[in-house]
Amino acid sequence: MVVSFQANRYKIRLEDENGINYKMDHTLPQAIKFNHAEGFAAFGGTTTMPSMTGYITYGKIYLRRVIRWDEPSQKATDGRKHFMAAREELDNSCRSDTKELLALTRKYTALLDRWKQKRSCAKGFISYIHSTRDRSNNPVCRLYADLKHHKLDRLHSVLKSHVATSGFVDRYILAGRLRQNVSQDIQERGLAALQDAFALLRAASCWNDTEAGYMLYALTTAGIATKRNINKANQYLYRGVMQGDRYSLMALANKYYYSLDGFPTDIEVAFGYFYYVAYMSQADRDLHSSSHVSVEHIRLIDEAMLAAQVDEGSDWYMWLIHQAQRGVVNASQDLARFYYWGTNGLRRNMQAALEYYKKAAQTKDPEALYNYGILHMKGHGTKKDLGKAMGYIAESAAHGNPAALATIGWHALINEKNMTKAAAYLQKATKMGNPEAANNLGYMYDAGLIPGHPASKVIAYHYYRISAVGGNLDAGINTLPCYMLGSPVEERNPQLAADWARYVAEQTPSIGVQLRTALDAFRSHNWEASLIYYILLAEMGLEVGNFNSAYLCEQHQGYYNLAQMVETGTNISKAAWKYLNMPLDAHDQHYAALKELYTRCRDTKTDEAFFVCSLSLYRVTTAEVWKHYKVPAVTTLCILASLVIVANIYRPRGNPYILHMVGLF
């Protein structure tokens, strides 16, 4: 893209990836005075007008001359060529993989159709379709004889299962299953699962599963179970950004914010990506999906927050259940809130939340009445009933609950269209400190809906700020244009805009799911899975992801996880070995490195580390002995077994020593 200014005219020239040119010429009423040291120029869309589709790359400013269309800077040209070549390589790989996978799934589908029609291979196909074992020595149907020895056995297993259960091939559903298969395997096998995960993730990514693409980006960037390759990782990242993936957008914003991996520091660009995620998070939160959980940024050293996590069946959970059954309002409120928002270790359960809010509301507690009414208003866990909802909310408002007063004001604004009533209730609730009321009051001033008062963005932003400081995320989004662009009452502050946009973006529910997954893995002592998921969060720029990843690496879990990476074949740099003061002979010797790492893990001052790492050390030591001394070891065991058998045959009755030996073996 080339933009040129000359007197009162400016021209824009665009060239797409196919070499097609687009030209736009505009004339302004007066000449353009351009100062490259002040202000800013923005190219793109708005919240109501979509922008062009493309990537941000190098730019160069030419002063005192207008360049020709075919005269872009060499740096920009080289960067574009390099980028396009890398993207073309990834696209070609995807096309090849997709073609092969579609061919295989069509073959599996044809086999299933033949079986359904009972034409041939019925028994053989059923055995094959449910098998994940090597069947090289078993007779097979000739229709799929050519499919047995494929390099992607794990991928084929998922394909077969999908065809068998679905009876058709839907690439989007299949892509999700491939990624879910990897996630489940990580939970079960930790780092070892990554050895054959890349084939599944690549297939899922090619079929537009954005979470799979982000996992590929993060693992390739960090060099986990694969060689670190920033250029290749960025291709996965760019694809996710173009598809609107929340994780990829956060990661790219973080690169511009901190100038990572060769990206320039550009707070304005970082703000743009953070703002997009923050803006989209509104719809995510309003959806209130049962698969989402509340975002909880919990450090692994925060013992109080870890202790506050509730597991169904735990002592604290059972105590809360008992207290709620006895009619204790706070216990019912806590359980209802945990289930409604998906906090403190519990998953969202609208029916359970409704039941406990109902128990609390029966005591006429103002907060309980309000929450019970909100569930009826939104139709969460029950049928939507606005009349019934407003009855409970009005009863709560009669006790002076500011949240209920704010909701009555919102109802008057949106449903009753009574602006006088709405303004009165919202102003009263705002004075009582309710942030939702302040946000809605700001909206009324912004839109000119206050009776007898013209529209005023200055007053609107005043209420937006009050609401945002009070914790209302929607108000925070409303204040962002003011901080970024400036206003009569607020100087332009891109840094503050980016920081606030980042904070709101990090509250998106899908990030909450990743945080919960990582925390649950840690609490179940699945350190490897926890480390993987916290690394995924760290690549998004989440502070808690970076902190907890470092914590897992610095504590005994770090030695254990590093040993697991060595066992899976990950290449550890000599700088890392030097940093850990590893013995020289351990650098290049597999078993020596493992024994040193597991020994250090065992010797840390924690009981759980001693047990787990001691078992791993014993396993590695036994494997080393078996590898180097297999023949002598087998011979010795056979001789000992023979001696014990002979001793058992000829032992005198009641000889305690011989009995002990026989019992030992």
PDB file of N, CA, C and O in Angstrom, residues 55-56 214 217 234 236-238 240-242 244-279 480 494-495 497-506 511 536-542 546:
ATOM      1  N   TYR A  55      -2.024  -7.817   6.225  1.00  0.00           N
ATOM      2  CA  TYR A  55      -1.083  -7.914   7.324  1.00  0.00           C
ATOM      3  C   TYR A  55      -0.338  -6.597   7.472  1.00  0.00           C
ATOM      4  O   TYR A  55      -0.059  -5.906   6.490  1.00  0.00           O
ATOM      5  N   ILE A  56       0.010  -6.273   8.704  1.00  0.00           N
ATOM      6  CA  ILE A  56       0.820  -5.088   8.963  1.00  0.00           C
ATOM      7  C   ILE A  56       2.287  -5.470   8.801  1.00  0.00           C
ATOM      8  O   ILE A  56       2.758  -6.429   9.413  1.00  0.00           O
ATOM      9  N   TYR A 214      -3.213 -22.297  16.994  1.00  0.00           N
ATOM     10  CA  TYR A 214      -2.522 -21.558  18.050  1.00  0.00           C
ATOM     11  C   TYR A 214      -1.593 -22.478  18.835  1.00  0.00           C
ATOM     12  O   TYR A 214      -0.482 -22.066  19.218  1.00  0.00           O
ATOM     13  N   TYR A 217       1.502 -22.820  16.918  1.00  0.00           N
ATOM     14  CA  TYR A 217       2.304 -21.599  17.037  1.00  0.00           C
ATOM     15  C   TYR A 217       3.077 -21.582  18.361  1.00  0.00           C
ATOM     16  O   TYR A 217       4.292 -21.345  18.383  1.00  0.00           O
ATOM     17  N   ASN A 234       5.230 -18.054  13.193  1.00  0.00           N
ATOM     18  CA  ASN A 234       4.481 -16.846  12.857  1.00  0.00           C
ATOM     19  C   ASN A 234       3.450 -17.093  11.762  1.00  0.00           C
ATOM     20  O   ASN A 234       2.415 -16.419  11.715  1.00  0.00           O
ATOM     21  N   TYR A 236       1.644 -19.814  11.441  1.00  0.00           N
ATOM     22  CA  TYR A 236       0.476 -20.322  12.164  1.00  0.00           C
ATOM     23  C   TYR A 236      -0.247 -19.171  12.871  1.00  0.00           C
ATOM     24  O   TYR A 236      -1.485 -19.114  12.913  1.00  0.00           O
ATOM     25  N   LEU A 237       0.539 -18.254  13.423  1.00  0.00           N
ATOM     26  CA  LEU A 237      -0.044 -17.131  14.151  1.00  0.00           C
ATOM     27  C   LEU A 237      -0.842 -16.229  13.219  1.00  0.00           C
ATOM     28  O   LEU A 237      -1.977 -15.843  13.526  1.00  0.00           O
ATOM     29  N   TYR A 238      -0.259 -15.880  12.059  1.00  0.00           N
ATOM     30  CA  TYR A 238      -0.954 -14.991  11.121  1.00  0.00           C
ATOM     31  C   TYR A 238      -2.262 -15.615  10.635  1.00  0.00           C
ATOM     32  O   TYR A 238      -3.273 -14.929  10.484  1.00  0.00           O
ATOM     33  N   GLY A 240      -4.170 -17.694  12.259  1.00  0.00           N
ATOM     34  CA  GLY A 240      -5.152 -17.567  13.336  1.00  0.00           C
ATOM     35  C   GLY A 240      -5.691 -16.159  13.466  1.00  0.00           C
ATOM     36  O   GLY A 240      -6.888 -15.956  13.712  1.00  0.00           O
ATOM     37  N   VAL A 241      -4.813 -15.153  13.291  1.00  0.00           N
ATOM     38  CA  VAL A 241      -5.252 -13.760  13.371  1.00  0.00           C
ATOM     39  C   VAL A 241      -6.257 -13.453  12.272  1.00  0.00           C
ATOM     40  O   VAL A 241      -7.289 -12.807  12.504  1.00  0.00           O
ATOM     41  N   MET A 242      -5.980 -13.921  11.051  1.00  0.00           N
ATOM     42  CA  MET A 242      -6.889 -13.665   9.936  1.00  0.00           C
ATOM     43  C   MET A 242      -8.238 -14.342  10.150  1.00  0.00           C
ATOM     44  O   MET A 242      -9.264 -13.886   9.632  1.00  0.00           O
ATOM     45  N   GLY A 244      -9.614 -14.559  13.087  1.00  0.00           N
ATOM     46  CA  GLY A 244     -10.239 -13.945  14.253  1.00  0.00           C
ATOM     47  C   GLY A 244     -10.081 -14.727  15.533  1.00  0.00           C
ATOM     48  O   GLY A 244     -10.857 -14.542  16.480  1.00  0.00           O
ATOM     49  N   ASP A 245      -9.056 -15.596  15.606  1.00  0.00           N
ATOM     50  CA  ASP A 245      -8.846 -16.404  16.811  1.00  0.00           C
ATOM     51  C   ASP A 245      -8.400 -15.512  17.964  1.00  0.00           C
ATOM     52  O   ASP A 245      -7.452 -14.739  17.842  1.00  0.00           O
ATOM     53  N   ARG A 246      -9.080 -15.617  19.111  1.00  0.00           N
ATOM     54  CA  ARG A 246      -8.778 -14.764  20.257  1.00  0.00           C
ATOM     55  C   ARG A 246      -7.348 -14.974  20.753  1.00  0.00           C
ATOM     56  O   ARG A 246      -6.635 -14.014  21.058  1.00  0.00           O
ATOM     57  N   TYR A 247      -6.922 -16.240  20.850  1.00  0.00           N
ATOM     58  CA  TYR A 247      -5.577 -16.523  21.366  1.00  0.00           C
ATOM     59  C   TYR A 247      -4.502 -15.934  20.457  1.00  0.00           C
ATOM     60  O   TYR A 247      -3.524 -15.338  20.928  1.00  0.00           O
ATOM     61  N   SER A 248      -4.655 -16.103  19.149  1.00  0.00           N
ATOM     62  CA  SER A 248      -3.657 -15.605  18.197  1.00  0.00           C
ATOM     63  C   SER A 248      -3.598 -14.080  18.219  1.00  0.00           C
ATOM     64  O   SER A 248      -2.512 -13.493  18.154  1.00  0.00           O
ATOM     65  N   LEU A 249      -4.744 -13.435  18.314  1.00  0.00           N
ATOM     66  CA  LEU A 249      -4.777 -11.977  18.373  1.00  0.00           C
ATOM     67  C   LEU A 249      -4.069 -11.465  19.624  1.00  0.00           C
ATOM     68  O   LEU A 249      -3.320 -10.478  19.572  1.00  0.00           O
ATOM     69  N   MET A 250      -4.280 -12.131  20.746  1.00  0.00           N
ATOM     70  CA  MET A 250      -3.597 -11.740  21.978  1.00  0.00           C
ATOM     71  C   MET A 250      -2.092 -11.922  21.841  1.00  0.00           C
ATOM     72  O   MET A 250      -1.308 -11.064  22.280  1.00  0.00           O
ATOM     73  N   ALA A 251      -1.669 -13.023  21.234  1.00  0.00           N
ATOM     74  CA  ALA A 251      -0.242 -13.290  21.084  1.00  0.00           C
ATOM     75  C   ALA A 251       0.430 -12.266  20.176  1.00  0.00           C
ATOM     76  O   ALA A 251       1.538 -11.792  20.468  1.00  0.00           O
ATOM     77  N   LEU A 252      -0.226 -11.901  19.069  1.00  0.00           N
ATOM     78  CA  LEU A 252       0.358 -10.923  18.159  1.00  0.00           C
ATOM     79  C   LEU A 252       0.406  -9.544  18.814  1.00  0.00           C
ATOM     80  O   LEU A 252       1.394  -8.808  18.662  1.00  0.00           O
ATOM     81  N   ALA A 253      -0.628  -9.178  19.538  1.00  0.00           N
ATOM     82  CA  ALA A 253      -0.613  -7.905  20.263  1.00  0.00           C
ATOM     83  C   ALA A 253       0.533  -7.871  21.263  1.00  0.00           C
ATOM     84  O   ALA A 253       1.215  -6.853  21.422  1.00  0.00           O
ATOM     85  N   ASN A 254       0.752  -8.994  21.930  1.00  0.00           N
ATOM     86  CA  ASN A 254       1.825  -9.070  22.916  1.00  0.00           C
ATOM     87  C   ASN A 254       3.197  -8.892  22.272  1.00  0.00           C
ATOM     88  O   ASN A 254       4.102  -8.288  22.857  1.00  0.00           O
ATOM     89  N   LYS A 255       3.369  -9.402  21.063  1.00  0.00           N
ATOM     90  CA  LYS A 255       4.642  -9.237  20.350  1.00  0.00           C
ATOM     91  C   LYS A 255       4.908  -7.761  20.057  1.00  0.00           C
ATOM     92  O   LYS A 255       6.031  -7.272  20.228  1.00  0.00           O
ATOM     93  N   TYR A 256       3.893  -7.043  19.605  1.00  0.00           N
ATOM     94  CA  TYR A 256       4.073  -5.619  19.332  1.00  0.00           C
ATOM     95  C   TYR A 256       4.234  -4.814  20.625  1.00  0.00           C
ATOM     96  O   TYR A 256       4.947  -3.821  20.660  1.00  0.00           O
ATOM     97  N   TYR A 257       3.578  -5.250  21.676  1.00  0.00           N
ATOM     98  CA  TYR A 257       3.638  -4.519  22.943  1.00  0.00           C
ATOM     99  C   TYR A 257       5.034  -4.585  23.546  1.00  0.00           C
ATOM    100  O   TYR A 257       5.566  -3.582  24.038  1.00  0.00           O
ATOM    101  N   TYR A 258       5.651  -5.783  23.527  1.00  0.00           N
ATOM    102  CA  TYR A 258       6.953  -5.980  24.163  1.00  0.00           C
ATOM    103  C   TYR A 258       8.109  -6.110  23.169  1.00  0.00           C
ATOM    104  O   TYR A 258       9.233  -6.394  23.574  1.00  0.00           O
ATOM    105  N   SER A 259       7.827  -5.953  21.862  1.00  0.00           N
ATOM    106  CA  SER A 259       8.869  -6.076  20.835  1.00  0.00           C
ATOM    107  C   SER A 259       9.550  -7.440  20.913  1.00  0.00           C
ATOM    108  O   SER A 259      10.756  -7.559  21.106  1.00  0.00           O
ATOM    109  N   LEU A 260       8.762  -8.493  20.735  1.00  0.00           N
ATOM    110  CA  LEU A 260       9.267  -9.864  20.832  1.00  0.00           C
ATOM    111  C   LEU A 260       9.527 -10.455  19.452  1.00  0.00           C
ATOM    112  O   LEU A 260       8.832 -10.130  18.483  1.00  0.00           O
ATOM    113  N   ASP A 261      10.518 -11.326  19.362  1.00  0.00           N
ATOM    114  CA  ASP A 261      10.802 -12.108  18.155  1.00  0.00           C
ATOM    115  C   ASP A 261      10.960 -11.232  16.910  1.00  0.00           C
ATOM    116  O   ASP A 261      10.466 -11.572  15.828  1.00  0.00           O
ATOM    117  N   GLY A 262      11.631 -10.094  17.068  1.00  0.00           N
ATOM    118  CA  GLY A 262      11.907  -9.242  15.919  1.00  0.00           C
ATOM    119  C   GLY A 262      10.814  -8.257  15.574  1.00  0.00           C
ATOM    120  O   GLY A 262      10.985  -7.460  14.642  1.00  0.00           O
ATOM    121  N   PHE A 263       9.700  -8.278  16.274  1.00  0.00           N
ATOM    122  CA  PHE A 263       8.624  -7.314  16.014  1.00  0.00           C
ATOM    123  C   PHE A 263       8.993  -5.965  16.634  1.00  0.00           C
ATOM    124  O   PHE A 263       9.548  -5.916  17.734  1.00  0.00           O
ATOM    125  N   PRO A 264       8.677  -4.860  15.962  1.00  0.00           N
ATOM    126  CA  PRO A 264       8.971  -3.548  16.533  1.00  0.00           C
ATOM    127  C   PRO A 264       8.001  -3.210  17.659  1.00  0.00           C
ATOM    128  O   PRO A 264       6.883  -3.725  17.708  1.00  0.00           O
ATOM    129  N   THR A 265       8.445  -2.383  18.577  1.00  0.00           N
ATOM    130  CA  THR A 265       7.542  -1.897  19.614  1.00  0.00           C
ATOM    131  C   THR A 265       6.541  -0.929  18.993  1.00  0.00           C
ATOM    132  O   THR A 265       6.925   0.079  18.404  1.00  0.00           O
ATOM    133  N   ASP A 266       5.274  -1.238  19.087  1.00  0.00           N
ATOM    134  CA  ASP A 266       4.236  -0.382  18.501  1.00  0.00           C
ATOM    135  C   ASP A 266       2.979  -0.513  19.348  1.00  0.00           C
ATOM    136  O   ASP A 266       2.179  -1.436  19.182  1.00  0.00           O
ATOM    137  N   ILE A 267       2.844   0.417  20.291  1.00  0.00           N
ATOM    138  CA  ILE A 267       1.723   0.372  21.230  1.00  0.00           C
ATOM    139  C   ILE A 267       0.393   0.539  20.515  1.00  0.00           C
ATOM    140  O   ILE A 267      -0.612  -0.090  20.875  1.00  0.00           O
ATOM    141  N   GLU A 268       0.371   1.384  19.462  1.00  0.00           N
ATOM    142  CA  GLU A 268      -0.884   1.600  18.742  1.00  0.00           C
ATOM    143  C   GLU A 268      -1.368   0.334  18.053  1.00  0.00           C
ATOM    144  O   GLU A 268      -2.556   0.011  18.075  1.00  0.00           O
ATOM    145  N   VAL A 269      -0.442  -0.401  17.419  1.00  0.00           N
ATOM    146  CA  VAL A 269      -0.826  -1.657  16.767  1.00  0.00           C
ATOM    147  C   VAL A 269      -1.267  -2.674  17.810  1.00  0.00           C
ATOM    148  O   VAL A 269      -2.267  -3.385  17.630  1.00  0.00           O
ATOM    149  N   ALA A 270      -0.517  -2.744  18.920  1.00  0.00           N
ATOM    150  CA  ALA A 270      -0.908  -3.659  19.997  1.00  0.00           C
ATOM    151  C   ALA A 270      -2.304  -3.326  20.496  1.00  0.00           C
ATOM    152  O   ALA A 270      -3.130  -4.217  20.733  1.00  0.00           O
ATOM    153  N   PHE A 271      -2.582  -2.034  20.664  1.00  0.00           N
ATOM    154  CA  PHE A 271      -3.919  -1.613  21.099  1.00  0.00           C
ATOM    155  C   PHE A 271      -4.999  -2.115  20.141  1.00  0.00           C
ATOM    156  O   PHE A 271      -6.055  -2.584  20.576  1.00  0.00           O
ATOM    157  N   GLY A 272      -4.736  -2.014  18.830  1.00  0.00           N
ATOM    158  CA  GLY A 272      -5.739  -2.438  17.855  1.00  0.00           C
ATOM    159  C   GLY A 272      -6.141  -3.885  18.032  1.00  0.00           C
ATOM    160  O   GLY A 272      -7.328  -4.229  18.004  1.00  0.00           O
ATOM    161  N   TYR A 273      -5.148  -4.754  18.254  1.00  0.00           N
ATOM    162  CA  TYR A 273      -5.461  -6.177  18.440  1.00  0.00           C
ATOM    163  C   TYR A 273      -6.122  -6.433  19.797  1.00  0.00           C
ATOM    164  O   TYR A 273      -7.083  -7.209  19.903  1.00  0.00           O
ATOM    165  N   PHE A 274      -5.606  -5.789  20.855  1.00  0.00           N
ATOM    166  CA  PHE A 274      -6.231  -5.947  22.171  1.00  0.00           C
ATOM    167  C   PHE A 274      -7.680  -5.451  22.149  1.00  0.00           C
ATOM    168  O   PHE A 274      -8.573  -6.077  22.727  1.00  0.00           O
ATOM    169  N   TYR A 275      -7.886  -4.325  21.475  1.00  0.00           N
ATOM    170  CA  TYR A 275      -9.227  -3.738  21.429  1.00  0.00           C
ATOM    171  C   TYR A 275     -10.202  -4.667  20.711  1.00  0.00           C
ATOM    172  O   TYR A 275     -11.361  -4.807  21.124  1.00  0.00           O
ATOM    173  N   TYR A 276      -9.735  -5.301  19.646  1.00  0.00           N
ATOM    174  CA  TYR A 276     -10.619  -6.217  18.909  1.00  0.00           C
ATOM    175  C   TYR A 276     -11.064  -7.373  19.811  1.00  0.00           C
ATOM    176  O   TYR A 276     -12.248  -7.722  19.848  1.00  0.00           O
ATOM    177  N   VAL A 277     -10.114  -7.966  20.543  1.00  0.00           N
ATOM    178  CA  VAL A 277     -10.473  -9.074  21.440  1.00  0.00           C
ATOM    179  C   VAL A 277     -11.401  -8.579  22.542  1.00  0.00           C
ATOM    180  O   VAL A 277     -12.386  -9.247  22.894  1.00  0.00           O
ATOM    181  N   ALA A 278     -11.097  -7.397  23.107  1.00  0.00           N
ATOM    182  CA  ALA A 278     -11.942  -6.840  24.160  1.00  0.00           C
ATOM    183  C   ALA A 278     -13.358  -6.600  23.650  1.00  0.00           C
ATOM    184  O   ALA A 278     -14.345  -6.907  24.335  1.00  0.00           O
ATOM    185  N   TYR A 279     -13.454  -6.061  22.439  1.00  0.00           N
ATOM    186  CA  TYR A 279     -14.763  -5.766  21.847  1.00  0.00           C
ATOM    187  C   TYR A 279     -15.560  -7.052  21.619  1.00  0.00           C
ATOM    188  O   TYR A 279     -16.758  -7.122  21.917  1.00  0.00           O
ATOM    189  N   LEU A 480     -12.197   3.315  25.869  1.00  0.00           N
ATOM    190  CA  LEU A 480     -10.969   3.113  25.090  1.00  0.00           C
ATOM    191  C   LEU A 480     -10.784   4.132  23.963  1.00  0.00           C
ATOM    192  O   LEU A 480      -9.672   4.647  23.781  1.00  0.00           O
ATOM    193  N   PRO A 494      -2.014   6.563  24.398  1.00  0.00           N
ATOM    194  CA  PRO A 494      -2.028   5.210  23.814  1.00  0.00           C
ATOM    195  C   PRO A 494      -1.600   4.126  24.794  1.00  0.00           C
ATOM    196  O   PRO A 494      -2.119   3.006  24.737  1.00  0.00           O
ATOM    197  N   GLN A 495      -0.664   4.439  25.687  1.00  0.00           N
ATOM    198  CA  GLN A 495      -0.200   3.434  26.644  1.00  0.00           C
ATOM    199  C   GLN A 495      -1.323   3.001  27.577  1.00  0.00           C
ATOM    200  O   GLN A 495      -1.547   1.810  27.796  1.00  0.00           O
ATOM    201  N   ALA A 497      -4.502   3.336  26.983  1.00  0.00           N
ATOM    202  CA  ALA A 497      -5.514   2.665  26.164  1.00  0.00           C
ATOM    203  C   ALA A 497      -5.145   1.210  25.933  1.00  0.00           C
ATOM    204  O   ALA A 497      -5.991   0.309  26.050  1.00  0.00           O
ATOM    205  N   ALA A 498      -3.871   0.952  25.615  1.00  0.00           N
ATOM    206  CA  ALA A 498      -3.429  -0.421  25.365  1.00  0.00           C
ATOM    207  C   ALA A 498      -3.497  -1.259  26.635  1.00  0.00           C
ATOM    208  O   ALA A 498      -3.918  -2.427  26.600  1.00  0.00           O
ATOM    209  N   ASP A 499      -3.084  -0.685  27.766  1.00  0.00           N
ATOM    210  CA  ASP A 499      -3.112  -1.433  29.029  1.00  0.00           C
ATOM    211  C   ASP A 499      -4.539  -1.788  29.432  1.00  0.00           C
ATOM    212  O   ASP A 499      -4.815  -2.912  29.881  1.00  0.00           O
ATOM    213  N   TRP A 500      -5.444  -0.822  29.277  1.00  0.00           N
ATOM    214  CA  TRP A 500      -6.834  -1.093  29.653  1.00  0.00           C
ATOM    215  C   TRP A 500      -7.477  -2.082  28.682  1.00  0.00           C
ATOM    216  O   TRP A 500      -8.223  -2.968  29.097  1.00  0.00           O
ATOM    217  N   ALA A 501      -7.179  -1.934  27.384  1.00  0.00           N
ATOM    218  CA  ALA A 501      -7.713  -2.881  26.402  1.00  0.00           C
ATOM    219  C   ALA A 501      -7.195  -4.283  26.680  1.00  0.00           C
ATOM    220  O   ALA A 501      -7.930  -5.272  26.546  1.00  0.00           O
ATOM    221  N   ARG A 502      -5.939  -4.382  27.068  1.00  0.00           N
ATOM    222  CA  ARG A 502      -5.365  -5.685  27.393  1.00  0.00           C
ATOM    223  C   ARG A 502      -6.083  -6.311  28.595  1.00  0.00           C
ATOM    224  O   ARG A 502      -6.409  -7.510  28.586  1.00  0.00           O
ATOM    225  N   TYR A 503      -6.323  -5.510  29.617  1.00  0.00           N
ATOM    226  CA  TYR A 503      -6.998  -6.020  30.811  1.00  0.00           C
ATOM    227  C   TYR A 503      -8.380  -6.573  30.466  1.00  0.00           C
ATOM    228  O   TYR A 503      -8.751  -7.672  30.902  1.00  0.00           O
ATOM    229  N   VAL A 504      -9.149  -5.817  29.691  1.00  0.00           N
ATOM    230  CA  VAL A 504     -10.496  -6.267  29.320  1.00  0.00           C
ATOM    231  C   VAL A 504     -10.417  -7.509  28.440  1.00  0.00           C
ATOM    232  O   VAL A 504     -11.191  -8.462  28.613  1.00  0.00           O
ATOM    233  N   ALA A 505      -9.463  -7.535  27.504  1.00  0.00           N
ATOM    234  CA  ALA A 505      -9.324  -8.678  26.603  1.00  0.00           C
ATOM    235  C   ALA A 505      -8.995  -9.946  27.368  1.00  0.00           C
ATOM    236  O   ALA A 505      -9.435 -11.040  27.000  1.00  0.00           O
ATOM    237  N   GLU A 506      -8.219  -9.820  28.435  1.00  0.00           N
ATOM    238  CA  GLU A 506      -7.835 -11.000  29.212  1.00  0.00           C
ATOM    239  C   GLU A 506      -8.997 -11.590  29.998  1.00  0.00           C
ATOM    240  O   GLU A 506      -8.867 -12.681  30.566  1.00  0.00           O
ATOM    241  N   ILE A 511     -10.327 -17.648  27.467  1.00  0.00           N
ATOM    242  CA  ILE A 511      -9.073 -17.630  28.214  1.00  0.00           C
ATOM    243  C   ILE A 511      -9.293 -18.219  29.600  1.00  0.00           C
ATOM    244  O   ILE A 511      -8.422 -18.904  30.148  1.00  0.00           O
ATOM    245  N   LEU A 536       1.088 -22.087  26.878  1.00  0.00           N
ATOM    246  CA  LEU A 536       0.139 -21.554  25.895  1.00  0.00           C
ATOM    247  C   LEU A 536      -0.396 -20.195  26.344  1.00  0.00           C
ATOM    248  O   LEU A 536      -0.546 -19.268  25.534  1.00  0.00           O
ATOM    249  N   LEU A 537      -0.661 -20.056  27.638  1.00  0.00           N
ATOM    250  CA  LEU A 537      -1.152 -18.785  28.168  1.00  0.00           C
ATOM    251  C   LEU A 537      -0.050 -17.725  28.187  1.00  0.00           C
ATOM    252  O   LEU A 537      -0.306 -16.549  27.944  1.00  0.00           O
ATOM    253  N   ALA A 538       1.175 -18.161  28.470  1.00  0.00           N
ATOM    254  CA  ALA A 538       2.298 -17.219  28.494  1.00  0.00           C
ATOM    255  C   ALA A 538       2.532 -16.613  27.123  1.00  0.00           C
ATOM    256  O   ALA A 538       2.861 -15.427  27.005  1.00  0.00           O
ATOM    257  N   GLU A 539       2.356 -17.405  26.064  1.00  0.00           N
ATOM    258  CA  GLU A 539       2.547 -16.890  24.708  1.00  0.00           C
ATOM    259  C   GLU A 539       1.480 -15.864  24.341  1.00  0.00           C
ATOM    260  O   GLU A 539       1.680 -15.054  23.445  1.00  0.00           O
ATOM    261  N   MET A 540       0.340 -15.894  25.032  1.00  0.00           N
ATOM    262  CA  MET A 540      -0.668 -14.842  24.832  1.00  0.00           C
ATOM    263  C   MET A 540      -0.293 -13.560  25.552  1.00  0.00           C
ATOM    264  O   MET A 540      -0.915 -12.523  25.338  1.00  0.00           O
ATOM    265  N   GLY A 541       0.714 -13.637  26.426  1.00  0.00           N
ATOM    266  CA  GLY A 541       1.135 -12.470  27.185  1.00  0.00           C
ATOM    267  C   GLY A 541       0.518 -12.373  28.556  1.00  0.00           C
ATOM    268  O   GLY A 541       0.689 -11.358  29.235  1.00  0.00           O
ATOM    269  N   LEU A 542      -0.203 -13.403  29.029  1.00  0.00           N
ATOM    270  CA  LEU A 542      -0.807 -13.352  30.350  1.00  0.00           C
ATOM    271  C   LEU A 542       0.279 -13.464  31.422  1.00  0.00           C
ATOM    272  O   LEU A 542       1.091 -14.398  31.410  1.00  0.00           O
ATOM    273  N   ASN A 546       3.058 -16.597  32.437  1.00  0.00           N
ATOM    274  CA  ASN A 546       4.509 -16.496  32.554  1.00  0.00           C
ATOM    275  C   ASN A 546       4.983 -16.857  33.961  1.00  0.00           C
ATOM    276  O   ASN A 546       5.957 -17.593  34.131  1.00  0.00           O
TER     277      ASN A 546
END
